[in-house]
GROMACS .gro file of C-alpha atoms in nm:
model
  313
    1UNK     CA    1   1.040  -0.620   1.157
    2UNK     CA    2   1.285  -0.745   0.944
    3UNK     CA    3   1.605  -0.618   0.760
    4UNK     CA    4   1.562  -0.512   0.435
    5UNK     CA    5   1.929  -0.662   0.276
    6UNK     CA    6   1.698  -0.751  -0.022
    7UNK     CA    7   1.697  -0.432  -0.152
    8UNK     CA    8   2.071  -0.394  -0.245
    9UNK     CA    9   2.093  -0.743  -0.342
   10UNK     CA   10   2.047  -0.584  -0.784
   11UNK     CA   11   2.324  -0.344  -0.693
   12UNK     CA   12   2.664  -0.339  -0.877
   13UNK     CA   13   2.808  -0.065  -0.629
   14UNK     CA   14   3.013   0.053  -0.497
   15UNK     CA   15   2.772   0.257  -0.246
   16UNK     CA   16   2.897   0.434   0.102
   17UNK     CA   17   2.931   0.315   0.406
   18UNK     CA   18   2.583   0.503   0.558
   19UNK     CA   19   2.420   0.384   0.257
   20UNK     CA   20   2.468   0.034   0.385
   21UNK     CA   21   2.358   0.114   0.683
   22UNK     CA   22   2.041   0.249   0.623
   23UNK     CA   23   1.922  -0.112   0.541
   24UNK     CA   24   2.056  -0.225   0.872
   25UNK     CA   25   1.754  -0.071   1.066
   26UNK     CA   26   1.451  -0.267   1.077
   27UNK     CA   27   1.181  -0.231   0.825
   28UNK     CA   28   0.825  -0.384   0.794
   29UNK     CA   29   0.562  -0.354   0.503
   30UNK     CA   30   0.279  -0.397   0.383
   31UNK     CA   31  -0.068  -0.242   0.239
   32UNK     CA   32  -0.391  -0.131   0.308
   33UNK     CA   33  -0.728  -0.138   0.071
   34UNK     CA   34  -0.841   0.231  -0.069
   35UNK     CA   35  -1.138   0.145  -0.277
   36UNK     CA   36  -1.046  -0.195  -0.374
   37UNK     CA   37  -0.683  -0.053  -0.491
   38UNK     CA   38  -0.391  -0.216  -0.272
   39UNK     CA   39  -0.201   0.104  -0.110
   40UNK     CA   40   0.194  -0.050  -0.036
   41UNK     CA   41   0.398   0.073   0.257
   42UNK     CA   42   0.724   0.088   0.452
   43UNK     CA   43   0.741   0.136   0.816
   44UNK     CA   44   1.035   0.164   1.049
   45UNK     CA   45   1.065   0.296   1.386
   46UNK     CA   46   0.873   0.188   1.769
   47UNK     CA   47   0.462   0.245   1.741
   48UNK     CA   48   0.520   0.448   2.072
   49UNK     CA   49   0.729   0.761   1.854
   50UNK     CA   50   0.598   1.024   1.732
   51UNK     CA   51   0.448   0.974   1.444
   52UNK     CA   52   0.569   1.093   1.070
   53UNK     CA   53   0.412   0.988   0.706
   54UNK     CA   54   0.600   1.044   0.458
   55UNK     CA   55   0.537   1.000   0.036
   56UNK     CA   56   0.659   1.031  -0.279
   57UNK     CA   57   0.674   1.231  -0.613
   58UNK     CA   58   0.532   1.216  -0.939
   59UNK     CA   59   0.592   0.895  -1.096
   60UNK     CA   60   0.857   0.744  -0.804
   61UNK     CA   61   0.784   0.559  -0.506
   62UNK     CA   62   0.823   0.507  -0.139
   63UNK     CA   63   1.179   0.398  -0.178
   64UNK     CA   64   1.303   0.756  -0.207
   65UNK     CA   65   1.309   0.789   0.173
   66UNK     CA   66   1.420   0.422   0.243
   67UNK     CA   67   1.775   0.558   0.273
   68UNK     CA   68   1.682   0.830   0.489
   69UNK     CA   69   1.402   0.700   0.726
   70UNK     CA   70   1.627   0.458   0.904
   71UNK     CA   71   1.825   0.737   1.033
   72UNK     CA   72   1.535   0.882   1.186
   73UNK     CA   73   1.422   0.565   1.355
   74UNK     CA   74   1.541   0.561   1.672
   75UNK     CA   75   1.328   0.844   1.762
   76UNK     CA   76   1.022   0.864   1.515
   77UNK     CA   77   0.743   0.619   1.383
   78UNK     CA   78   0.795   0.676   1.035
   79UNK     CA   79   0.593   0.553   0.755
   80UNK     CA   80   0.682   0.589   0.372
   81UNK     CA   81   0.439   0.449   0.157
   82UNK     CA   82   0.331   0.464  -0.238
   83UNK     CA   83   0.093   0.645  -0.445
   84UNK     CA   84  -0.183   0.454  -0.587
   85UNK     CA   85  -0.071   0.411  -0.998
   86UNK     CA   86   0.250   0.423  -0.882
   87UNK     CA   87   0.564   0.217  -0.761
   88UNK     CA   88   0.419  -0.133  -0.548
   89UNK     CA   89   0.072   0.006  -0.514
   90UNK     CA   90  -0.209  -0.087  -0.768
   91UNK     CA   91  -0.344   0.136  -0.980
   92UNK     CA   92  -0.691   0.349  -0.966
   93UNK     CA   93  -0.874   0.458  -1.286
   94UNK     CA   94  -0.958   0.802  -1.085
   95UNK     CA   95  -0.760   0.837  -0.773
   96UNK     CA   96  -0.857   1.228  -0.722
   97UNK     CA   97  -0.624   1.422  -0.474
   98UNK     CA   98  -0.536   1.082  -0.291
   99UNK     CA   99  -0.595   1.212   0.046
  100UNK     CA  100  -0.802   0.895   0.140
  101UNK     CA  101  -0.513   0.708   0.062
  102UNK     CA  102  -0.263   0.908   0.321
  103UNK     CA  103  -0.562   0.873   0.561
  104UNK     CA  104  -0.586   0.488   0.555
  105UNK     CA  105  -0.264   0.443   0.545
  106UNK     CA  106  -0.154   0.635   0.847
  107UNK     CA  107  -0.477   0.497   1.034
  108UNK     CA  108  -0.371   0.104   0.935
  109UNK     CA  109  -0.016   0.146   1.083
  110UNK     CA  110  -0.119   0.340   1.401
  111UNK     CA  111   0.031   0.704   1.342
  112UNK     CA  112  -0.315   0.793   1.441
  113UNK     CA  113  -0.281   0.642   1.777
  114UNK     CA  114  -0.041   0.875   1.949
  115UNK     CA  115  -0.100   1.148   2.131
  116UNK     CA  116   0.040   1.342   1.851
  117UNK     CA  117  -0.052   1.392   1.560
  118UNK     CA  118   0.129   1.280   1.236
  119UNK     CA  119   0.368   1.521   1.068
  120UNK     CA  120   0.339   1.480   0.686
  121UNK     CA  121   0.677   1.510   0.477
  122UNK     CA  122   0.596   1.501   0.121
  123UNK     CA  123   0.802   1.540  -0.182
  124UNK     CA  124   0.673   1.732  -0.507
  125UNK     CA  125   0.360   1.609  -0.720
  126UNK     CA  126   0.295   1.426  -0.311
  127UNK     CA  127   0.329   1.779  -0.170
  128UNK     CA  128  -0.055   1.798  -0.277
  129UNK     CA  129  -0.148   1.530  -0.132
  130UNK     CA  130  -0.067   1.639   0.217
  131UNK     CA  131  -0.197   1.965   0.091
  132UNK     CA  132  -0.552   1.806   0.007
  133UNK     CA  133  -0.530   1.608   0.306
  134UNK     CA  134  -0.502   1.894   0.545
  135UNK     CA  135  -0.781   2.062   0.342
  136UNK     CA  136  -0.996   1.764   0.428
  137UNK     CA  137  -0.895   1.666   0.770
  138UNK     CA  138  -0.768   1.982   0.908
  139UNK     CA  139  -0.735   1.847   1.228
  140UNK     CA  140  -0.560   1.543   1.166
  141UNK     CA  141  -0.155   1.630   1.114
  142UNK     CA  142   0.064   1.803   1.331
  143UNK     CA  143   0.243   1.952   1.077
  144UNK     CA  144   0.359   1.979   0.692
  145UNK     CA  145   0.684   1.945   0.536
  146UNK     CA  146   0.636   2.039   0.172
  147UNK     CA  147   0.974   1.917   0.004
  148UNK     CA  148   1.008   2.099  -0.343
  149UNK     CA  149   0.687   2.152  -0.448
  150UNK     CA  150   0.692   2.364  -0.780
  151UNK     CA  151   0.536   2.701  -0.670
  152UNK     CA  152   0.560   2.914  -0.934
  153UNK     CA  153   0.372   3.294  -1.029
  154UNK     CA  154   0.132   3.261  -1.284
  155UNK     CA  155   0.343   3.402  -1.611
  156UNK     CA  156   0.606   3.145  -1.532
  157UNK     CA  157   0.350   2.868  -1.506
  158UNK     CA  158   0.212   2.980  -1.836
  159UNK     CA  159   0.553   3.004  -1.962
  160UNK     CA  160   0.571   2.662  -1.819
  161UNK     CA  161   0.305   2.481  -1.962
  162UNK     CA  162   0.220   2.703  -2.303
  163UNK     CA  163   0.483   2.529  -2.502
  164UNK     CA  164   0.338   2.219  -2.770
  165UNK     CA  165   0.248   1.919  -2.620
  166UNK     CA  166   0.386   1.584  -2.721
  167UNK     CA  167   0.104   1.409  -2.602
  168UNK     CA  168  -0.106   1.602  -2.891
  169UNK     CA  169   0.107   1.357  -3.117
  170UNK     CA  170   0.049   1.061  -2.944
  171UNK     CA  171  -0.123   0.763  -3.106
  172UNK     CA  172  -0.494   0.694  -2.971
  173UNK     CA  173  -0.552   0.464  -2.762
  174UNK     CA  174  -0.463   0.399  -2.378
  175UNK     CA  175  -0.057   0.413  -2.275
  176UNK     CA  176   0.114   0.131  -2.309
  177UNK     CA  177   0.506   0.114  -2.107
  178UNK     CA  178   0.759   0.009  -2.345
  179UNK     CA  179   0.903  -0.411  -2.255
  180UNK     CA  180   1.286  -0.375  -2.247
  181UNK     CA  181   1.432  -0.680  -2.327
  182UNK     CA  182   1.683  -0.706  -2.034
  183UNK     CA  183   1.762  -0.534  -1.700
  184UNK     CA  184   2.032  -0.337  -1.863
  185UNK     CA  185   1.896  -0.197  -2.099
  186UNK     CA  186   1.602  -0.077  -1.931
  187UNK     CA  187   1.808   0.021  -1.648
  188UNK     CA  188   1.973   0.244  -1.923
  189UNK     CA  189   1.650   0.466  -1.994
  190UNK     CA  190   1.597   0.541  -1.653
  191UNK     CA  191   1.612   0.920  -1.616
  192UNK     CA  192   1.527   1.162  -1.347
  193UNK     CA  193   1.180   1.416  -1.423
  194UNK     CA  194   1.253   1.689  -1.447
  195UNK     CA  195   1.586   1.658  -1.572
  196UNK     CA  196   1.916   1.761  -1.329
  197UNK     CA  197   2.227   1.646  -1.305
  198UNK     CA  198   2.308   1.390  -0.986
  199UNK     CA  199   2.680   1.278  -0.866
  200UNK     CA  200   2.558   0.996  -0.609
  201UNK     CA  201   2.541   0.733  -0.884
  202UNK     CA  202   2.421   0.453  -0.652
  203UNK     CA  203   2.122   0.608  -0.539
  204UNK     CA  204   2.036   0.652  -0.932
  205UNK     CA  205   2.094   0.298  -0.955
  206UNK     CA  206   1.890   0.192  -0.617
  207UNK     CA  207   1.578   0.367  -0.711
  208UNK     CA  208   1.565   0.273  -1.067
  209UNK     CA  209   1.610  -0.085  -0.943
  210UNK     CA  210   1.313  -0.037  -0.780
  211UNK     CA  211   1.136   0.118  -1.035
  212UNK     CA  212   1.110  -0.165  -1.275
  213UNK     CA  213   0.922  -0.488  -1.283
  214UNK     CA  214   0.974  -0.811  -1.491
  215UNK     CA  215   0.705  -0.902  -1.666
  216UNK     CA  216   0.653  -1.143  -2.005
  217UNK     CA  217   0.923  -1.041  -2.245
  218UNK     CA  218   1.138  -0.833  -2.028
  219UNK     CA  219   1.130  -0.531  -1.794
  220UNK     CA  220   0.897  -0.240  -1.779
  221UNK     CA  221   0.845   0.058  -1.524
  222UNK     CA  222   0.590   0.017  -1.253
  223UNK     CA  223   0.385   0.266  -1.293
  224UNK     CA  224   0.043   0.284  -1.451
  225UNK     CA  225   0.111   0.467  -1.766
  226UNK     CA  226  -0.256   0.642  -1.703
  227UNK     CA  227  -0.127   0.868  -1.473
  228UNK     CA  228   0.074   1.061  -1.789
  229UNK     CA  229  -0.291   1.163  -1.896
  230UNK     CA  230  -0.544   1.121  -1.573
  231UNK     CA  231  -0.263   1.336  -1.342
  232UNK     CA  232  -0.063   1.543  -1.577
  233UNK     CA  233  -0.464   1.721  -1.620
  234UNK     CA  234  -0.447   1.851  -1.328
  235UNK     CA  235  -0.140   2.108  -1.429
  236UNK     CA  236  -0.428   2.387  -1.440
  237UNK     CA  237  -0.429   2.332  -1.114
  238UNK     CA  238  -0.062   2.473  -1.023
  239UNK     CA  239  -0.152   2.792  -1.020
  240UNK     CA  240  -0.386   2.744  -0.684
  241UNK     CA  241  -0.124   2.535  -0.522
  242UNK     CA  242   0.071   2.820  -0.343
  243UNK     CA  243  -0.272   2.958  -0.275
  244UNK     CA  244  -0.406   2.668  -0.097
  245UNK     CA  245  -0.032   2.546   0.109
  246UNK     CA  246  -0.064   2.949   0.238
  247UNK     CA  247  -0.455   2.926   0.321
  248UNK     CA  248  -0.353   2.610   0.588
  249UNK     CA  249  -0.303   2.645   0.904
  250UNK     CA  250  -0.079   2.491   1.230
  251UNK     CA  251   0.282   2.384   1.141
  252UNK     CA  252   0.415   2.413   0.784
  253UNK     CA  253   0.748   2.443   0.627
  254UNK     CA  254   0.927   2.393   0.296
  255UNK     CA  255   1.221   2.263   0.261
  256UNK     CA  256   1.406   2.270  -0.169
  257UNK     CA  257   1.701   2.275  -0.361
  258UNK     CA  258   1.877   2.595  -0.443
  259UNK     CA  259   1.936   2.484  -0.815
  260UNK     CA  260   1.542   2.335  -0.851
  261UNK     CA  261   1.405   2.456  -1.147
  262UNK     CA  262   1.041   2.435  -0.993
  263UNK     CA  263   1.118   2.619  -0.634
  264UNK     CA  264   1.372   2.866  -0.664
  265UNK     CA  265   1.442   3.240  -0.509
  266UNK     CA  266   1.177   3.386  -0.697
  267UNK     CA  267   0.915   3.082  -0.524
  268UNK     CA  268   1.052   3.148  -0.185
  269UNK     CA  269   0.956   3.557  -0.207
  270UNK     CA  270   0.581   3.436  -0.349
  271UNK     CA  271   0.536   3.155  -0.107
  272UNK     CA  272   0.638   3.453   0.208
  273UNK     CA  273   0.449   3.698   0.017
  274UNK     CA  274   0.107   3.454   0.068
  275UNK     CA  275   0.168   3.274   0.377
  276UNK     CA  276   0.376   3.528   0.597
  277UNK     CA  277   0.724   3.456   0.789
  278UNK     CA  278   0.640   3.203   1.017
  279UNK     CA  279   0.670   2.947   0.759
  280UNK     CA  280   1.011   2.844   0.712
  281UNK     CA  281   1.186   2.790   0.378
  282UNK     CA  282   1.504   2.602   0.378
  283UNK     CA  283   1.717   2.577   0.108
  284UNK     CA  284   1.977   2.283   0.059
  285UNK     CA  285   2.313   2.433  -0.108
  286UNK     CA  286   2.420   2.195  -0.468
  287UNK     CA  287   2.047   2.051  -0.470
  288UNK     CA  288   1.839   2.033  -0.739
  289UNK     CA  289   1.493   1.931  -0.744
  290UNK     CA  290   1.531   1.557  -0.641
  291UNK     CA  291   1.718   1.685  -0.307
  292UNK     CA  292   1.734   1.341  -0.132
  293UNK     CA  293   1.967   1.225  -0.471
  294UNK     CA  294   2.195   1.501  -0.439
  295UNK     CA  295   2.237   1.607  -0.032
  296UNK     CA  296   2.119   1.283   0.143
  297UNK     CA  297   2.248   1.361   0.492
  298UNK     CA  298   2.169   1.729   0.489
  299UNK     CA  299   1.825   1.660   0.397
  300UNK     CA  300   1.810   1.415   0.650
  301UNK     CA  301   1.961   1.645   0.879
  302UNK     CA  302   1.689   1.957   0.817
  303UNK     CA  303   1.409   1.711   0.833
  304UNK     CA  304   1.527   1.558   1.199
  305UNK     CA  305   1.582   1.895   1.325
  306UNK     CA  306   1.196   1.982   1.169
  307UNK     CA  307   1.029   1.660   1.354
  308UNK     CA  308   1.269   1.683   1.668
  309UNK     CA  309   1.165   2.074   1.748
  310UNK     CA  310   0.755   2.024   1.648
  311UNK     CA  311   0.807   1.665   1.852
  312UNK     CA  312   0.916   1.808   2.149
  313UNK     CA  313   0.765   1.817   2.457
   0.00000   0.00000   0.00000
């Protein structure tokens, strides 16, 4: 394993002292074939830990938990990797739910292997991932931690999704990213989905670093523009999701921002109404949706208490 200084090399600063940190722990990657489609990964932590997989949301990538990972390290096998179409991984004309891709990635770095099973922490659009992965392989995770996934009653969701489309005035044709001519002014257009407000300024800066790629002419985001069409179908499907997270059983918890606009109050009353009180919902005071942005080290904190109590023993 090596340490990854590389990845704060772009930044202007200033960032925090634990920020710095973070990228003093060891980290390894690397990738593992899903159907000829190159699946990219982070590791960090001794093979002989318990086990944790962890992914990303709609169009982001594995770097959202490379600043909290490393602070789990010392006692977990963690593994944070990317969605096919998205951030290092190569794209797949139809990647489906992706739960082969959390399966071959957690069996090519060894969370398989231990005698416990792999907990699966997965932030919004990956929430149904590990939700479809669970479905499939229902004996192969030790747990769920669904981190703001929108779960929503149906009026709200029609509410939601009833207004005009602007992809209904979109040219024809496959997407296309936009080539900024320099790193600043792409840098400029990065913006958070959906839209919040966000005080740590550095993260901001860190993951939309990571988020672009030179290529001829400039800079353009990494992911596959596809996924606005192929994955942004699937929004019929929202309605089913609370359905489907309640229908699963062993270990499950959620864990969201008080001020999301996709799991609120209301969300938390639904989700207990379907699935009962043994599934804890824990709310982070001052987050919003993207709650590892805005409360880094409590998040960190509720998710190490999470592993640590389902880990022990």
């Amino acid at each position: 394993m090596a340490l990854p200084r590389d990845d704060l090399a772009p930044l202007q600063g200033p960032y925090p002292d634990w920020f710095k940190a973070a990228f003093e722990v060891p980290r390894s990657e690397g990738s593992v074939e899903v159907d000829g489609c190159a699946i990219h990964y982070f590791e960090w932590g001794e093979r002989s830990a318990p086990p944790v997989l962890m992914t990303h949301g709609f169009m982001a990538h594995a770097r959202v938990f490379a600043f909290v990972a490393p602070f789990l390290a010392s006692r977990f096998h963690l593994v944070s990797y990317d969605l096919s179409s998205m951030g290092d991984s190569a794209a797949r004309p139809e990647p489906g739910d992706r739960a082969d891709e959390a399966m071959a990635v957690a069996q090519a770095t060894g969370l398989f292997d231990h005698v416990q099973k792999p907990i699966f922490v997965a932030h919004s659009f990956g929430g149904t991932v590990a939700i479809a992965a669970a479905e499939r392989h229902p004996e192969a995770f030790g747990g769920l931690v669904i981190c703001d996934l929108m779960m929503l009653r149906e009026p709200r969701l029609r509410a939601m999704f009833g207004g005009p489309s602007p992809a209904k005035d979109r040219p024809p044709g496959p997407r296309v990213h936009k080539v900024y001519p320099d790193l600043p002014t792409a840098l400029d257009r990065y913006r958070l989905t959906p839209s919040q407000p966000c005080e740590n300024d550095f993260l901001l800066e860190y993951l939309a670093h990571h988020s672009l790629k030179a290529v001829e002419g400039g800079f353009r985001w990494k992911f596959d523009p596809s996924i606005l069409d192929h994955d942004r179908r699937q929004s019929r499907l929202w309605a089913d999701v609370p359905h489907r997270f309640a229908a699963l059983g062993g270990r499950r918890a959620i864990v969201h921002g008080r001020r999301s606009k996709l799991f609120d109050n209301d969300s938390a009353d639904y989700v207990g109404e379907l699935a009962g009180p043994e599934v804890p919902i824990i709310g982070l005071p001052e987050a919003h949706h993207h709650l590892m942005l805005d409360q880094p080290l409590a998040f960190t904190s509720v998710l190490d208490t999470l592993l640590s109590v389902w880990t022990a023993g």
